[in-house]
Amino acid sequence: MRNWLNESNHTVIYTGAGMSTESGLPDFRSSGSGLWQQEDPSKIASTDALNNNVDAFIDFYRTRVLSVKDYKPHKGHHILADWEKQGLIKSIITQNVDGFHQKAGSHNVAELHGTLTKLHCQSCGKEYNSEEYVNKEFYCECGGILRPSIVLFGEMLPQETFQFALSEAEKADLFIVLGSSLSVTPANQFPLIAKENGARLVIVNREPTELDRYADHVIHGREIGKVLAEWNS
Ligand code: APR
């Protein structure tokens, strides 16, 4: 695998929640521990929840904002940041909203699903820092509710980010998926777009994913941090 990295001219990394479990954050669909094993996402992570179930919505997202502050990037995030510095990888497309790639020093990061590090008013759009949720401030000066600047189920992905990720997937000659079940559209289209444009597709995921059959190389049952450390030696 390391030789594929060395040979490649445009490597793109694609990460999901499995990239941050070794930092202590839960993912969504791991059997037993995933967030969506305990909560129904449509009832808690949707615009409907924001409008009709606001106390549960606030409670759920305040907990996630606090956990992102309590935990930090692990060695794997730092290896990816080093690889960007060395020119080994060109960009990271992430579904994660924890901001850990940037915290570890990565710059070229496309956050497909937004970020928990920022809030904005659902009514007037004014931006706030996620500290407001820590301090239990949930309303904007205009009276509107503050919500994390993430993509809720039923919302469009940020267009500019989507276009950047699309152009990166089209340019990739090596596309490496790290820690995603690849079960959510349209985010799960990027590995296929890369493959269709001639990239080698590698999937590193503890459990099987929905796109394994399209991959040139699949690694199951291994922790991402260890796999990245091996490729980094
Ligand atoms: N090493 C390797 N794989 C891991 C590790 C690890 N340390 N930890 C977890 N995994 C794998 C799990 O086996 C799981 O299949 O990571 C995968 C994470 O998949 P999901 O929990 O479905 O997370 P993700 O693919 O990022 O979800 C996509 O769904 O709810 C939405 O917006 C949310 O961005 C999220 C999207």
PDB file of N, CA and C in Angstrom, residues 27-73:
ATOM      1  N   ASP A  27     -18.910   6.388  16.811  1.00  0.00           N
ATOM      2  CA  ASP A  27     -19.367   6.568  15.418  1.00  0.00           C
ATOM      3  C   ASP A  27     -20.888   6.390  15.421  1.00  0.00           C
ATOM      4  N   PHE A  28     -21.475   6.115  14.263  1.00  0.00           N
ATOM      5  CA  PHE A  28     -22.942   6.099  14.187  1.00  0.00           C
ATOM      6  C   PHE A  28     -23.512   4.698  14.063  1.00  0.00           C
ATOM      7  N   ARG A  29     -22.753   3.814  13.338  1.00  0.00           N
ATOM      8  CA  ARG A  29     -23.395   2.535  12.975  1.00  0.00           C
ATOM      9  C   ARG A  29     -22.612   1.302  13.431  1.00  0.00           C
ATOM     10  N   SER A  30     -21.534   1.492  14.188  1.00  0.00           N
ATOM     11  CA  SER A  30     -20.843   0.308  14.709  1.00  0.00           C
ATOM     12  C   SER A  30     -21.820  -0.458  15.577  1.00  0.00           C
ATOM     13  N   SER A  31     -21.894  -1.767  15.398  1.00  0.00           N
ATOM     14  CA  SER A  31     -22.866  -2.527  16.190  1.00  0.00           C
ATOM     15  C   SER A  31     -22.544  -2.358  17.683  1.00  0.00           C
ATOM     16  N   GLY A  32     -23.581  -1.969  18.422  1.00  0.00           N
ATOM     17  CA  GLY A  32     -23.409  -1.869  19.882  1.00  0.00           C
ATOM     18  C   GLY A  32     -23.079  -0.471  20.337  1.00  0.00           C
ATOM     19  N   SER A  33     -22.108   0.204  19.677  1.00  0.00           N
ATOM     20  CA  SER A  33     -21.657   1.491  20.253  1.00  0.00           C
ATOM     21  C   SER A  33     -22.065   2.706  19.405  1.00  0.00           C
ATOM     22  N   GLY A  34     -22.526   2.468  18.181  1.00  0.00           N
ATOM     23  CA  GLY A  34     -22.835   3.606  17.287  1.00  0.00           C
ATOM     24  C   GLY A  34     -23.958   4.477  17.838  1.00  0.00           C
ATOM     25  N   LEU A  35     -23.871   5.799  17.594  1.00  0.00           N
ATOM     26  CA  LEU A  35     -24.894   6.728  18.101  1.00  0.00           C
ATOM     27  C   LEU A  35     -26.289   6.354  17.618  1.00  0.00           C
ATOM     28  N   TRP A  36     -26.373   5.888  16.375  1.00  0.00           N
ATOM     29  CA  TRP A  36     -27.715   5.577  15.842  1.00  0.00           C
ATOM     30  C   TRP A  36     -28.201   4.206  16.308  1.00  0.00           C
ATOM     31  N   GLN A  37     -27.428   3.584  17.209  1.00  0.00           N
ATOM     32  CA  GLN A  37     -27.959   2.358  17.849  1.00  0.00           C
ATOM     33  C   GLN A  37     -28.846   2.801  19.024  1.00  0.00           C
ATOM     34  N   GLN A  38     -28.538   4.027  19.573  1.00  0.00           N
ATOM     35  CA  GLN A  38     -29.315   4.474  20.746  1.00  0.00           C
ATOM     36  C   GLN A  38     -30.410   5.474  20.344  1.00  0.00           C
ATOM     37  N   GLU A  39     -30.110   6.291  19.316  1.00  0.00           N
ATOM     38  CA  GLU A  39     -31.064   7.359  18.934  1.00  0.00           C
ATOM     39  C   GLU A  39     -31.547   7.112  17.508  1.00  0.00           C
ATOM     40  N   ASP A  40     -32.748   7.536  17.225  1.00  0.00           N
ATOM     41  CA  ASP A  40     -33.251   7.485  15.835  1.00  0.00           C
ATOM     42  C   ASP A  40     -32.866   8.805  15.166  1.00  0.00           C
ATOM     43  N   PRO A  41     -31.929   8.782  14.189  1.00  0.00           N
ATOM     44  CA  PRO A  41     -31.425  10.033  13.610  1.00  0.00           C
ATOM     45  C   PRO A  41     -32.537  10.940  13.070  1.00  0.00           C
ATOM     46  N   SER A  42     -33.613  10.329  12.547  1.00  0.00           N
ATOM     47  CA  SER A  42     -34.661  11.188  11.956  1.00  0.00           C
ATOM     48  C   SER A  42     -35.366  12.001  13.056  1.00  0.00           C
ATOM     49  N   LYS A  43     -35.294  11.489  14.316  1.00  0.00           N
ATOM     50  CA  LYS A  43     -35.982  12.188  15.411  1.00  0.00           C
ATOM     51  C   LYS A  43     -35.067  13.176  16.130  1.00  0.00           C
ATOM     52  N   ILE A  44     -33.776  13.140  15.816  1.00  0.00           N
ATOM     53  CA  ILE A  44     -32.860  13.940  16.644  1.00  0.00           C
ATOM     54  C   ILE A  44     -31.888  14.773  15.799  1.00  0.00           C
ATOM     55  N   ALA A  45     -31.646  14.308  14.557  1.00  0.00           N
ATOM     56  CA  ALA A  45     -30.608  14.974  13.728  1.00  0.00           C
ATOM     57  C   ALA A  45     -31.226  15.496  12.437  1.00  0.00           C
ATOM     58  N   SER A  46     -32.453  15.989  12.552  1.00  0.00           N
ATOM     59  CA  SER A  46     -33.179  16.444  11.347  1.00  0.00           C
ATOM     60  C   SER A  46     -33.740  17.845  11.597  1.00  0.00           C
ATOM     61  N   THR A  47     -34.141  18.519  10.498  1.00  0.00           N
ATOM     62  CA  THR A  47     -34.757  19.851  10.653  1.00  0.00           C
ATOM     63  C   THR A  47     -36.092  19.706  11.381  1.00  0.00           C
ATOM     64  N   ASP A  48     -36.711  18.533  11.209  1.00  0.00           N
ATOM     65  CA  ASP A  48     -37.992  18.288  11.892  1.00  0.00           C
ATOM     66  C   ASP A  48     -37.770  18.290  13.411  1.00  0.00           C
ATOM     67  N   ALA A  49     -36.677  17.633  13.827  1.00  0.00           N
ATOM     68  CA  ALA A  49     -36.350  17.598  15.272  1.00  0.00           C
ATOM     69  C   ALA A  49     -36.090  19.017  15.774  1.00  0.00           C
ATOM     70  N   LEU A  50     -35.393  19.811  14.942  1.00  0.00           N
ATOM     71  CA  LEU A  50     -35.068  21.194  15.335  1.00  0.00           C
ATOM     72  C   LEU A  50     -36.351  21.998  15.547  1.00  0.00           C
ATOM     73  N   ASN A  51     -37.358  21.724  14.714  1.00  0.00           N
ATOM     74  CA  ASN A  51     -38.605  22.504  14.808  1.00  0.00           C
ATOM     75  C   ASN A  51     -39.565  21.944  15.852  1.00  0.00           C
ATOM     76  N   ASN A  52     -39.621  20.616  15.987  1.00  0.00           N
ATOM     77  CA  ASN A  52     -40.682  20.029  16.823  1.00  0.00           C
ATOM     78  C   ASN A  52     -40.181  19.282  18.060  1.00  0.00           C
ATOM     79  N   ASN A  53     -38.860  19.124  18.170  1.00  0.00           N
ATOM     80  CA  ASN A  53     -38.334  18.347  19.314  1.00  0.00           C
ATOM     81  C   ASN A  53     -37.109  19.076  19.859  1.00  0.00           C
ATOM     82  N   VAL A  54     -37.285  20.412  20.017  1.00  0.00           N
ATOM     83  CA  VAL A  54     -36.103  21.264  20.193  1.00  0.00           C
ATOM     84  C   VAL A  54     -35.310  20.929  21.464  1.00  0.00           C
ATOM     85  N   ASP A  55     -35.988  20.554  22.569  1.00  0.00           N
ATOM     86  CA  ASP A  55     -35.220  20.257  23.800  1.00  0.00           C
ATOM     87  C   ASP A  55     -34.306  19.057  23.591  1.00  0.00           C
ATOM     88  N   ALA A  56     -34.847  18.000  22.965  1.00  0.00           N
ATOM     89  CA  ALA A  56     -34.025  16.787  22.721  1.00  0.00           C
ATOM     90  C   ALA A  56     -32.908  17.117  21.736  1.00  0.00           C
ATOM     91  N   PHE A  57     -33.236  17.959  20.723  1.00  0.00           N
ATOM     92  CA  PHE A  57     -32.234  18.363  19.719  1.00  0.00           C
ATOM     93  C   PHE A  57     -31.073  19.073  20.419  1.00  0.00           C
ATOM     94  N   ILE A  58     -31.395  20.082  21.232  1.00  0.00           N
ATOM     95  CA  ILE A  58     -30.367  20.879  21.929  1.00  0.00           C
ATOM     96  C   ILE A  58     -29.542  19.968  22.841  1.00  0.00           C
ATOM     97  N   ASP A  59     -30.239  19.101  23.563  1.00  0.00           N
ATOM     98  CA  ASP A  59     -29.562  18.227  24.527  1.00  0.00           C
ATOM     99  C   ASP A  59     -28.547  17.322  23.820  1.00  0.00           C
ATOM    100  N   PHE A  60     -29.000  16.750  22.680  1.00  0.00           N
ATOM    101  CA  PHE A  60     -28.145  15.832  21.910  1.00  0.00           C
ATOM    102  C   PHE A  60     -26.926  16.569  21.359  1.00  0.00           C
ATOM    103  N   TYR A  61     -27.161  17.753  20.788  1.00  0.00           N
ATOM    104  CA  TYR A  61     -26.033  18.438  20.136  1.00  0.00           C
ATOM    105  C   TYR A  61     -25.138  19.156  21.135  1.00  0.00           C
ATOM    106  N   ARG A  62     -25.698  19.559  22.285  1.00  0.00           N
ATOM    107  CA  ARG A  62     -24.810  20.158  23.304  1.00  0.00           C
ATOM    108  C   ARG A  62     -23.842  19.084  23.795  1.00  0.00           C
ATOM    109  N   THR A  63     -24.336  17.858  23.962  1.00  0.00           N
ATOM    110  CA  THR A  63     -23.465  16.737  24.400  1.00  0.00           C
ATOM    111  C   THR A  63     -22.364  16.518  23.374  1.00  0.00           C
ATOM    112  N   ARG A  64     -22.703  16.567  22.080  1.00  0.00           N
ATOM    113  CA  ARG A  64     -21.690  16.330  21.035  1.00  0.00           C
ATOM    114  C   ARG A  64     -20.695  17.489  20.957  1.00  0.00           C
ATOM    115  N   VAL A  65     -21.177  18.729  21.149  1.00  0.00           N
ATOM    116  CA  VAL A  65     -20.266  19.894  21.150  1.00  0.00           C
ATOM    117  C   VAL A  65     -19.275  19.768  22.305  1.00  0.00           C
ATOM    118  N   LEU A  66     -19.777  19.352  23.477  1.00  0.00           N
ATOM    119  CA  LEU A  66     -18.900  19.188  24.656  1.00  0.00           C
ATOM    120  C   LEU A  66     -17.883  18.067  24.404  1.00  0.00           C
ATOM    121  N   SER A  67     -18.339  16.965  23.775  1.00  0.00           N
ATOM    122  CA  SER A  67     -17.409  15.829  23.592  1.00  0.00           C
ATOM    123  C   SER A  67     -16.307  16.202  22.610  1.00  0.00           C
ATOM    124  N   VAL A  68     -16.632  17.004  21.605  1.00  0.00           N
ATOM    125  CA  VAL A  68     -15.596  17.435  20.643  1.00  0.00           C
ATOM    126  C   VAL A  68     -14.553  18.303  21.353  1.00  0.00           C
ATOM    127  N   LYS A  69     -15.002  19.032  22.403  1.00  0.00           N
ATOM    128  CA  LYS A  69     -14.036  19.853  23.161  1.00  0.00           C
ATOM    129  C   LYS A  69     -13.228  18.991  24.124  1.00  0.00           C
ATOM    130  N   ASP A  70     -13.818  17.891  24.603  1.00  0.00           N
ATOM    131  CA  ASP A  70     -13.130  17.056  25.603  1.00  0.00           C
ATOM    132  C   ASP A  70     -12.110  16.118  24.964  1.00  0.00           C
ATOM    133  N   TYR A  71     -12.282  15.792  23.696  1.00  0.00           N
ATOM    134  CA  TYR A  71     -11.370  14.842  23.046  1.00  0.00           C
ATOM    135  C   TYR A  71     -10.514  15.553  22.011  1.00  0.00           C
ATOM    136  N   LYS A  72      -9.533  14.817  21.468  1.00  0.00           N
ATOM    137  CA  LYS A  72      -8.639  15.495  20.509  1.00  0.00           C
ATOM    138  C   LYS A  72      -8.196  14.522  19.411  1.00  0.00           C
ATOM    139  N   PRO A  73      -7.583  15.076  18.358  1.00  0.00           N
ATOM    140  CA  PRO A  73      -7.123  14.211  17.262  1.00  0.00           C
ATOM    141  C   PRO A  73      -6.149  13.145  17.783  1.00  0.00           C
TER     142      PRO A  73
END
